[in-house]
Tab-separated table of C-alpha atoms and ligand atoms in Angstrom:
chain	number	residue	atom	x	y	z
A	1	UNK	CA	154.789	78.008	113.607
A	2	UNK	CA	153.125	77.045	116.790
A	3	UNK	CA	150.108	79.626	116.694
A	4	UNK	CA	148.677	80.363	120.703
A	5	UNK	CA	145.351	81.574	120.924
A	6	UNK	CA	145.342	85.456	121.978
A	7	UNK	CA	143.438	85.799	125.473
A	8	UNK	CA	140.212	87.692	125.873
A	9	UNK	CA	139.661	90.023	128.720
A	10	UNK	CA	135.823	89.591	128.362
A	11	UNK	CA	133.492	87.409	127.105
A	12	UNK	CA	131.028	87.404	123.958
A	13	UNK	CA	127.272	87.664	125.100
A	14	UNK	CA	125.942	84.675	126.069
A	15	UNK	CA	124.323	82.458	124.219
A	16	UNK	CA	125.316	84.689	121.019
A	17	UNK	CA	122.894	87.400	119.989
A	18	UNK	CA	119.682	86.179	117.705
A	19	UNK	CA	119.751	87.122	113.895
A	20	UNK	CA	118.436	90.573	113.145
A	21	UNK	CA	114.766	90.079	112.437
A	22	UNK	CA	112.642	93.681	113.238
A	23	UNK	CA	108.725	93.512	112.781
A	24	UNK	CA	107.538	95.076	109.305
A	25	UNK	CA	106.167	98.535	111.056
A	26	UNK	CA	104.395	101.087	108.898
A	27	UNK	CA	105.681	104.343	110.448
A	28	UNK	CA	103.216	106.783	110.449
A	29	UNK	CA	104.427	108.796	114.025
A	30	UNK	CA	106.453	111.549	113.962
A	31	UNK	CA	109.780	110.129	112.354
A	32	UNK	CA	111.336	108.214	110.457
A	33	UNK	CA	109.118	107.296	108.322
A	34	UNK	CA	109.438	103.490	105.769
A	35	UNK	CA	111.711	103.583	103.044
A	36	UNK	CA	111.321	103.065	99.444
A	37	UNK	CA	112.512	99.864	98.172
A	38	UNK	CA	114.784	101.677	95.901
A	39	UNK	CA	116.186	103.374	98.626
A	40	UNK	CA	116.522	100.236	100.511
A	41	UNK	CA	118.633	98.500	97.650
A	42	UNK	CA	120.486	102.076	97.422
A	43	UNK	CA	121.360	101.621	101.685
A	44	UNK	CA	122.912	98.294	100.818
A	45	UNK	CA	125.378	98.740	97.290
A	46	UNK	CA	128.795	97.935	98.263
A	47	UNK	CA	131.001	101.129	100.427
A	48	UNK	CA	133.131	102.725	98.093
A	49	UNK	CA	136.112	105.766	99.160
A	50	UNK	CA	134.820	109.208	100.624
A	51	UNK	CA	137.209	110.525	97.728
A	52	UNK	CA	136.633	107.689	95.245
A	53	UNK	CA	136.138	109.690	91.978
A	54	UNK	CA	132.573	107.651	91.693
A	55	UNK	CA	131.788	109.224	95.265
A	56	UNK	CA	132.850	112.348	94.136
A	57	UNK	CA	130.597	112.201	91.488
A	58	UNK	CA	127.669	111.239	93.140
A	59	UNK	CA	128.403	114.302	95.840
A	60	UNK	CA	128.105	116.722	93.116
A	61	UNK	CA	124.630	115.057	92.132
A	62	UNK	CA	123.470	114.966	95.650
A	63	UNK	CA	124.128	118.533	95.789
A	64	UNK	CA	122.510	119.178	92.569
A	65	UNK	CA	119.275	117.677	94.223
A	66	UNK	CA	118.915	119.170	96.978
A	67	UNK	CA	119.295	122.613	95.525
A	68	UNK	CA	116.265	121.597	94.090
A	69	UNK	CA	114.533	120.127	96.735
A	70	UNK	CA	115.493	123.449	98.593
A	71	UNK	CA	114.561	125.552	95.834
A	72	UNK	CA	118.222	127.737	96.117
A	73	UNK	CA	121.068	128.210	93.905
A	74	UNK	CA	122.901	128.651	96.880
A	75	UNK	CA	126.548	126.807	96.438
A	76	UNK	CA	126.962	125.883	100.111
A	77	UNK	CA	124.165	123.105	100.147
A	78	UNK	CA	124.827	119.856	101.660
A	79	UNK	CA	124.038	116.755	103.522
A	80	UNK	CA	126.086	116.706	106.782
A	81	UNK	CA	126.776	114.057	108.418
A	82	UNK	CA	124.540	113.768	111.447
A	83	UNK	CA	120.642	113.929	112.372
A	84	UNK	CA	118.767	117.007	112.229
A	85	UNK	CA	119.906	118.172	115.347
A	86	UNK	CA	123.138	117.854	113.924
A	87	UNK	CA	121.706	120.281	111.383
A	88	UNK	CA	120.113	122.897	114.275
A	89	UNK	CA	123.796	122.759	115.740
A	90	UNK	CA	125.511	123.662	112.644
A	91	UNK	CA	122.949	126.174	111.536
A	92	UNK	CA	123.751	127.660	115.260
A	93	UNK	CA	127.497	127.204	115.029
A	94	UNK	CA	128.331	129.023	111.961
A	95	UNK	CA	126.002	131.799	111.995
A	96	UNK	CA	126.385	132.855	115.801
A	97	UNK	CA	129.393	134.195	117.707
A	98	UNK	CA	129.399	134.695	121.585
A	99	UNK	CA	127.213	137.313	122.115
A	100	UNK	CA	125.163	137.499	119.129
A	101	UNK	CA	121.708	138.006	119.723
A	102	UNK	CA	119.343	135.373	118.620
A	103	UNK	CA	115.631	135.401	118.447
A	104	UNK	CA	113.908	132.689	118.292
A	105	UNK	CA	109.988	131.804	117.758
A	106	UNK	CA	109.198	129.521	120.073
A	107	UNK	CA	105.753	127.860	119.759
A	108	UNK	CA	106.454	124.171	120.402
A	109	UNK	CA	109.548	122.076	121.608
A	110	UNK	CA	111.779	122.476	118.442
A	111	UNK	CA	112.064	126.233	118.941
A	112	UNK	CA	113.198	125.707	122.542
A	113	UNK	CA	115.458	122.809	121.424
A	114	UNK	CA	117.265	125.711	119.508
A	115	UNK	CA	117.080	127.827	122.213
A	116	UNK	CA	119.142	125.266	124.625
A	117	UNK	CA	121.601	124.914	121.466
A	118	UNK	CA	122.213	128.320	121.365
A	119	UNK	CA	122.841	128.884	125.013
A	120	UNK	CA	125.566	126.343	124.606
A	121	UNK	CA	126.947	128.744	121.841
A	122	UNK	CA	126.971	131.455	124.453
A	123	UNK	CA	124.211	133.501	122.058
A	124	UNK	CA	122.518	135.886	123.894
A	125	UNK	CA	118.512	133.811	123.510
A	126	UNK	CA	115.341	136.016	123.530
A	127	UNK	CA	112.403	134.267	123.304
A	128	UNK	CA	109.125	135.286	120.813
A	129	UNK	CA	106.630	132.791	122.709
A	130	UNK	CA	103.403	131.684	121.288
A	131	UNK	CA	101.294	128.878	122.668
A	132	UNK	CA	102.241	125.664	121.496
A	133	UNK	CA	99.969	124.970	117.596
A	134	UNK	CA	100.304	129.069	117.254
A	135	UNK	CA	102.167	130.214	114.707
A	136	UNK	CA	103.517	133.565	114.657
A	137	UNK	CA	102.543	136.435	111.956
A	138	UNK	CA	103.810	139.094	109.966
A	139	UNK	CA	103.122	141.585	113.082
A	140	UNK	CA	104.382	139.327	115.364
A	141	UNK	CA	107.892	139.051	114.278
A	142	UNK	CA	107.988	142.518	112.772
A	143	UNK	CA	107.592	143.788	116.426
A	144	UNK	CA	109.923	141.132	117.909
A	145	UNK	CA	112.947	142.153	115.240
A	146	UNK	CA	112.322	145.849	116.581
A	147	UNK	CA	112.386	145.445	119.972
A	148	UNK	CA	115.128	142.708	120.238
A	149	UNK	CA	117.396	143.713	117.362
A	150	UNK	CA	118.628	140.258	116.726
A	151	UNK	CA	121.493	139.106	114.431
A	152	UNK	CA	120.188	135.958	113.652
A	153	UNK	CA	116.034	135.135	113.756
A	154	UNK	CA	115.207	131.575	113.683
A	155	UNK	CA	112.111	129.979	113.162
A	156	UNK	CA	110.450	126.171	112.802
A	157	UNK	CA	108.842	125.915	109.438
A	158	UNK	CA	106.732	122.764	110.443
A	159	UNK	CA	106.639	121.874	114.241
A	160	UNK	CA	106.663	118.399	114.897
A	161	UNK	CA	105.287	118.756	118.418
A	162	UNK	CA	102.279	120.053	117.286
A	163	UNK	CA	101.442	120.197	113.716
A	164	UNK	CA	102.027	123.431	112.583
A	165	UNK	CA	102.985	125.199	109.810
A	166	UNK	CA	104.369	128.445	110.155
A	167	UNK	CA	104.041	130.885	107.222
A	168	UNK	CA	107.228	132.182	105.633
A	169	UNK	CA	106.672	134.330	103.176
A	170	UNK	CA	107.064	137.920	103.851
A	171	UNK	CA	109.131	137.452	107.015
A	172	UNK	CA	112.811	137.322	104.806
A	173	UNK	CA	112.149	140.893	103.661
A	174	UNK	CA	111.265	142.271	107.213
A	175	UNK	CA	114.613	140.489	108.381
A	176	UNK	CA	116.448	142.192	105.116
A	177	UNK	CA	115.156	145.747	106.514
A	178	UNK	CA	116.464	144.888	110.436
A	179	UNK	CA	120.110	143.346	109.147
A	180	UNK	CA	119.172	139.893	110.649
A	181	UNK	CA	119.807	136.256	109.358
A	182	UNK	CA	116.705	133.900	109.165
A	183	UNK	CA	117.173	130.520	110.048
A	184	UNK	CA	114.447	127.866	109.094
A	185	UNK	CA	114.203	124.390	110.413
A	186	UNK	CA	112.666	122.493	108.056
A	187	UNK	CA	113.445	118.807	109.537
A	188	UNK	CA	109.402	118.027	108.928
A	189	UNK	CA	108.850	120.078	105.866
A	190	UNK	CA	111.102	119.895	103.003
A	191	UNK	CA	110.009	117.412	100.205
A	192	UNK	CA	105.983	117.811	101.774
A	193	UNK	CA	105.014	121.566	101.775
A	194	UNK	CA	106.078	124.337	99.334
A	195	UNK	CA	109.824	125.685	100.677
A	196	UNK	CA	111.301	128.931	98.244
A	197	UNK	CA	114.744	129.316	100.202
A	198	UNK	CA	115.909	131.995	98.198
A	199	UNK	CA	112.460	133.352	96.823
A	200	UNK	CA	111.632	133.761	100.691
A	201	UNK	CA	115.081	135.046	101.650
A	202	UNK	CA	115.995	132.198	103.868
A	203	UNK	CA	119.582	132.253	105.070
A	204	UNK	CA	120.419	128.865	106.669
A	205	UNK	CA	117.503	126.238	105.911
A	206	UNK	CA	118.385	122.956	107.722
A	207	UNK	CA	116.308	119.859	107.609
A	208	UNK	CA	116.642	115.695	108.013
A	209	UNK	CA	116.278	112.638	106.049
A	210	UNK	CA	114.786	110.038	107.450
A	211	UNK	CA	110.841	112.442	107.829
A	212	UNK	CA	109.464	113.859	104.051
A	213	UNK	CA	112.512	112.600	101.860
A	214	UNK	CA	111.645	109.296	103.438
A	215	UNK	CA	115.824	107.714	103.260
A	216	UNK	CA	117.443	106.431	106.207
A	217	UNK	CA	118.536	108.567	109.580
A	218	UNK	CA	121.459	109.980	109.893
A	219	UNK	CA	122.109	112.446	107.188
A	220	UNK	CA	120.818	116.320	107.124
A	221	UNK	CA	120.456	119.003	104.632
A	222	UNK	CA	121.780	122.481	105.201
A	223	UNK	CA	121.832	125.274	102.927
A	224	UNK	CA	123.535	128.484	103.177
A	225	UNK	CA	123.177	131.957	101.665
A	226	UNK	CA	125.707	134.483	100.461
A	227	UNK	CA	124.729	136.400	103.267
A	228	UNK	CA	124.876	133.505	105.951
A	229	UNK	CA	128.431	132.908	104.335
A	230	UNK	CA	129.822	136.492	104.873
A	231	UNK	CA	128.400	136.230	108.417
A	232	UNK	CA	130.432	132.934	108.925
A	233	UNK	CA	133.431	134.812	106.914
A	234	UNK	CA	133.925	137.828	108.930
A	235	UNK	CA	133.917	136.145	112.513
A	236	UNK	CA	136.336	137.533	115.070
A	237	UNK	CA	136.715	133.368	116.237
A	238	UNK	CA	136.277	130.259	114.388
A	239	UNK	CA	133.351	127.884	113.901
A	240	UNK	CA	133.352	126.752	117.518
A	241	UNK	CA	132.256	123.296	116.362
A	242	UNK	CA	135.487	121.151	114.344
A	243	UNK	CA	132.829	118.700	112.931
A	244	UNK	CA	129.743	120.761	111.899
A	245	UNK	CA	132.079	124.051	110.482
A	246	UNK	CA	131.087	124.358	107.081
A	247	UNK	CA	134.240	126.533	105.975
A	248	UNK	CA	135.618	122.757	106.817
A	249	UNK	CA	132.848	120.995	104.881
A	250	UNK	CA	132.622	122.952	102.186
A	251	UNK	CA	136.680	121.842	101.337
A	252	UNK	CA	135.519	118.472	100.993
A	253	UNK	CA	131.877	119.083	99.433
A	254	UNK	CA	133.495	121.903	97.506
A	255	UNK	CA	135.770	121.725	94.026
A	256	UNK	CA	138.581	120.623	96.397
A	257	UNK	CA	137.628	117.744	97.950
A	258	UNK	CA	139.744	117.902	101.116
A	259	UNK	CA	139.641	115.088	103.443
A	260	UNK	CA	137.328	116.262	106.279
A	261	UNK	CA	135.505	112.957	108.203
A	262	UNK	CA	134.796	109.400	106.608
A	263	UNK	CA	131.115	110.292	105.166
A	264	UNK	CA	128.503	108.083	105.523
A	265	UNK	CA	128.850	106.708	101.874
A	266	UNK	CA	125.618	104.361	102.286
A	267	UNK	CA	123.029	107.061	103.733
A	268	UNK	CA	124.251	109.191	101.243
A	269	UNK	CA	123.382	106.660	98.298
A	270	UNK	CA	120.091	106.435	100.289
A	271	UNK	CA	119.473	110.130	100.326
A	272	UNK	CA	120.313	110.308	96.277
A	273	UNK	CA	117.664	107.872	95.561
A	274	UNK	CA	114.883	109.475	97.517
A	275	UNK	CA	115.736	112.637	95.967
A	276	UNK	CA	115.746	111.173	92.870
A	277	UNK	CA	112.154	109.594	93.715
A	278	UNK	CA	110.958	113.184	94.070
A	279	UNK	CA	112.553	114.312	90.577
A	280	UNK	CA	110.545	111.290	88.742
A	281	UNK	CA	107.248	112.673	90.645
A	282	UNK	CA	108.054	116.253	90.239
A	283	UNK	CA	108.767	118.667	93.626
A	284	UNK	CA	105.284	120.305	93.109
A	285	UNK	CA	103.158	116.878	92.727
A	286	UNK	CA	104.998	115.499	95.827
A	287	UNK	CA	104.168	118.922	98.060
A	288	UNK	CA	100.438	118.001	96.368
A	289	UNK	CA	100.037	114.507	97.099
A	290	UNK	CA	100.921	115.193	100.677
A	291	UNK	CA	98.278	117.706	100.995
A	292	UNK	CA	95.814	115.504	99.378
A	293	UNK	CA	96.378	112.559	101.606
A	294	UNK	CA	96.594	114.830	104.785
A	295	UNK	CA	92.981	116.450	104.015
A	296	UNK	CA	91.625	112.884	103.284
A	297	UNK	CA	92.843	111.786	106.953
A	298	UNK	CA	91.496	115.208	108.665
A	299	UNK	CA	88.163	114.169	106.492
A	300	UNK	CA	88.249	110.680	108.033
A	301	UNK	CA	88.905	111.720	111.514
A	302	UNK	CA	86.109	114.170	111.551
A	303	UNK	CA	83.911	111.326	110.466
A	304	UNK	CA	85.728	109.546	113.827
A	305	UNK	CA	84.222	112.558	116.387
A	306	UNK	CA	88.168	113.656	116.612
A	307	UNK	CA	89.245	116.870	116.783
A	308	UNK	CA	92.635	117.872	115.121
A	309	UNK	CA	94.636	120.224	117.449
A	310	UNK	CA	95.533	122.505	114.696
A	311	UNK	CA	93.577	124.891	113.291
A	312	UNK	CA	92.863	123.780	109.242
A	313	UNK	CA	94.866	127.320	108.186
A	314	UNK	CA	98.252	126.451	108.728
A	315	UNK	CA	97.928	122.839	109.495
A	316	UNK	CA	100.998	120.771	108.756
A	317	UNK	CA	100.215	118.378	106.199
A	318	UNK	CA	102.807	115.847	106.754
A	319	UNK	CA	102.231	115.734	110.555
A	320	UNK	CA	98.897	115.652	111.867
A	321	UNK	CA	98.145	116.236	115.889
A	322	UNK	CA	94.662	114.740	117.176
A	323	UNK	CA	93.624	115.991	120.598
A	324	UNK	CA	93.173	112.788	122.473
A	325	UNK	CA	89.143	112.422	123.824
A	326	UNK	CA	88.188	112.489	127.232
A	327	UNK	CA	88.674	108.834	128.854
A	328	UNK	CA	90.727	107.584	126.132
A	329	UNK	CA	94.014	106.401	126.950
A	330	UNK	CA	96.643	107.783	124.475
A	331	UNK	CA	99.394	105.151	125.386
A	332	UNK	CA	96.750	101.802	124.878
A	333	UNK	CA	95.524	103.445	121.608
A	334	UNK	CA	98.887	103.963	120.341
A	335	UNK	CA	100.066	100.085	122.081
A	336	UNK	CA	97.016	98.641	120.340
A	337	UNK	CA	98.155	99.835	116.762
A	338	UNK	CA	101.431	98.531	117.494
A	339	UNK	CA	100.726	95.237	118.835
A	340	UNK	CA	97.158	94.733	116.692
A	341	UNK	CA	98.327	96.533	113.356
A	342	UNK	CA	102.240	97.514	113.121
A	343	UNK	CA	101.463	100.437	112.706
A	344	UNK	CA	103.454	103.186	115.043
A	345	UNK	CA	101.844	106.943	115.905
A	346	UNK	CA	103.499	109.490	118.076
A	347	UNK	CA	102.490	110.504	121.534
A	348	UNK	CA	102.265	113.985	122.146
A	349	UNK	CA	105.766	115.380	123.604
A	350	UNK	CA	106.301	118.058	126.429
A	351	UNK	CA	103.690	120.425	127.487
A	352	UNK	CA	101.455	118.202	125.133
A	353	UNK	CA	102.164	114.833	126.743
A	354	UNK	CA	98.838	112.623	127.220
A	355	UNK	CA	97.072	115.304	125.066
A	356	UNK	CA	97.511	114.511	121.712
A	357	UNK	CA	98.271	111.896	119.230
A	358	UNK	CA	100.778	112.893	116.332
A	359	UNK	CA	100.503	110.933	113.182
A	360	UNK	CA	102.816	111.372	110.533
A	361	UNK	CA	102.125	111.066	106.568
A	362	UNK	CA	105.458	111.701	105.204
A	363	UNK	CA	107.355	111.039	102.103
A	364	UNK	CA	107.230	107.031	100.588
A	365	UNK	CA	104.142	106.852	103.594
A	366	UNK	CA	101.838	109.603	102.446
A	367	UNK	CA	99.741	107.543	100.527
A	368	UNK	CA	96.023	107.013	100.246
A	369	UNK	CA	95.828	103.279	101.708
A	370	UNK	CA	97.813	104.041	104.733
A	371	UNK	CA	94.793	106.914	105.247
A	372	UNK	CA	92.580	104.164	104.888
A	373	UNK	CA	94.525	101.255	106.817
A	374	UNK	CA	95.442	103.935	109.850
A	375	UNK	CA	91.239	105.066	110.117
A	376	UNK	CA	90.191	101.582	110.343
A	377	UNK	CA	92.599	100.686	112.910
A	378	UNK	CA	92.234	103.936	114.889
A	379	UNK	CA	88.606	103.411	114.935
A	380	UNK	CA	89.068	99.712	116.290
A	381	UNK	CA	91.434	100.852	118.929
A	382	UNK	CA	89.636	103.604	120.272
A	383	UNK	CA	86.688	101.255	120.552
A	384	UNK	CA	89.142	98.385	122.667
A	385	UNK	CA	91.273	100.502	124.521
A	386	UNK	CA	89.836	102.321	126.580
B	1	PLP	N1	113.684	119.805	114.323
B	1	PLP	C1	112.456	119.285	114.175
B	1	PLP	C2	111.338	120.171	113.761
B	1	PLP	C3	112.246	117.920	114.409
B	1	PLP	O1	111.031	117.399	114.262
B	1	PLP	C4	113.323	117.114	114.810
B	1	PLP	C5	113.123	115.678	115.082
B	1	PLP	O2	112.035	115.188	115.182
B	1	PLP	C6	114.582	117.706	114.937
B	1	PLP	C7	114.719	119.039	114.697
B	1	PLP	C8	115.738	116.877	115.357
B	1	PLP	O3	116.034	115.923	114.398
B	1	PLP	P1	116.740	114.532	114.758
B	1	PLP	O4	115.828	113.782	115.666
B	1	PLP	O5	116.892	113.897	113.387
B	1	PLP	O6	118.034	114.842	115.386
């Protein structure tokens, strides 16, 4: 049979695009961070079936982990299918109705990234403001559940935007006594800092993979508690979401196995192995070794004549922000260890633009010879790019 070639409507790039070739960055900004090798051989095994009985298998495993990773025995616990914010959204979408009132701590740009969520969820948003490297205490919130009666609180357990750590214990109970949900991001803290979701009463803890647990973008933790479930279980509507509604996820994460979406079979291989990483070192070790390598860089920047932004009581260990000196421009520091090193920082981000640098020692990259590599780089930069 005569064969006729089929006719194109447009044309392939010209020239053809070049092979993939990216330059070997160490990541040490604010996210993602470098990947184990393991988890790199993990990313590429061959796709199998979202229902293959091997994938089904391995679901119940990843599960398994990141109850323990979590610290919960809660049952709805699983990696959705998305980036953190994917995470914030769902945490938003299943435990808020239209109308529900949702307080939110908002000391940095992740609490007002939830805030603009919520809106979208028609919540009605107050606001418990601190300044941005604050965190919020016991008083605090006690005062802001009394006056604002919220149904759902929700709080940033490590803010990315400027190194803090806010402390959790204590604050499930008060929620317990005002009938309110608390709902933890924990995008830069699970795997790096100690996290007791159901020792600390946490209702929906959400959180990322590609920061602490140091696997590939694109997959996100959430974890739900009886109560956050009966919440979800007695709305008047339905999730409004299709994708992130976990009554929907949990059929195909659940004992059933119902067909939801196509799930990211490769980032969830990923995921497994750096959870698995964290097993072989032990949860507690891995919270330590983060701390250790965090207080030998705030040692080594002191030595530097720079100033961390965050006071040294609830500093974040796996993200550190360093207030950026008079006459020093952030952008050529942060070009130099690019271009000179491969090494990436973060900029600061909103209200902290141009003010601080954000470095990032999470995961496979909190180690002691990054410490080491990133002082005596930082030290050469400051002194060339000024
Ligand atoms: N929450 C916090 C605290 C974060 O740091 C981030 C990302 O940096 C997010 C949420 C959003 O996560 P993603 O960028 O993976 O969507």
């Amino acid at each position: 049979m005569r064969q006729t070639k089929l006719p194109l409507l447009s044309n392939a790039p010209q020239g053809g695009t070049k092979q993939l070739d990216v330059p070997p960055r160490l990541l040490l900004g604010a996210g993602p961070s470098n990947v184990h090798a393991r988890v790199l051989q993990a990313l590429s095994t061959q796709v199998i079936g979202h229902l293959d009985p091997v994938f089904v298998d391995l679901m119940g495993e990843i599960q398994q982990l990141l109850r323990y990773l979590c610290q919960t025995k809660n049952a709805v616990t699983l990696p959705l299918s998305g980036t953190g914010s994917a995470a914030m959204e769902a945490a938003i979408a299943n435990t808020i109705e239209p109308g529900d009132r949702l307080l939110v701590g908002v000391n940095g740009y992740f609490g007002a990234r939830i805030c603009e969520i919520a809106s979208r969820y028609d919540a009605e948003v107050r606001r418990l403001e601190k300044p941005w490297g604050k965190v919020f205490d016991l008083n605090e919130i006690r005062e802001g559940l009394e006056r604002h009666r919220p149904a759902v609180l929700a709080l940033v357990h490590g803010e990315t935007s400027t190194g803090a750590l806010q402390p959790l214990s204590g604050i499930g109970e008060l929620c317990r006594e005002h009938n309110t949900l608390l709902l933890v991001d924990s995008v830069t803290s699970l795997g790096s800092v100690p996290l007791y979701v159901d020792a600390w009463g946490i209702d929906v803890c959400y959180s990322a993979s590609q920061k602490c647990l140091s696997a590939a973008p694109g997959v996100a933790p959430i974890t739900l508690s009886q109560r956050a479930i009966q919440k979800r279980n007695n709305r008047s509507m339905r999730v409004r979401s299709w994708y992130l509604d976990t009554v929907l996820l949990e059929q195909y994460w659940g004992e059933e196995h119902r067909y939801h979406h196509t799930a990211p079979i490769n980032l969830n291989y990923a995921l497994r192995e750096s959870m698995r990483m964290v097993v072989e070192e032990g949860l507690s070790e891995c919270w330590q070794r983060h701390r250790n390598n965090a207080e030998l860089l705030w040692i080594g920047l002191s030595d530097l004549d720079l100033d961390c932004y965050v006071e040294a009581d609830y500093r974040l260990p796996s993200l550190t922000t360093i207030r950026v000196p008079q006459g020093i421009n952030d952008r050529a520091v942060a070009r130099y260890l690019l271009t000179h090193y491969n090494i990436e920082i973060g900029l600061g981000l909103g209200e902290l633009a141009g003010k601080i640098w954000r470095v990032g020692l999470m995961g496979f990259n909190s180690r002691a010879e990054n410490v080491t590599l990133l002082l005596t780089a930082f030290e050469e930069a400051l002194q060339n790019a000024r």
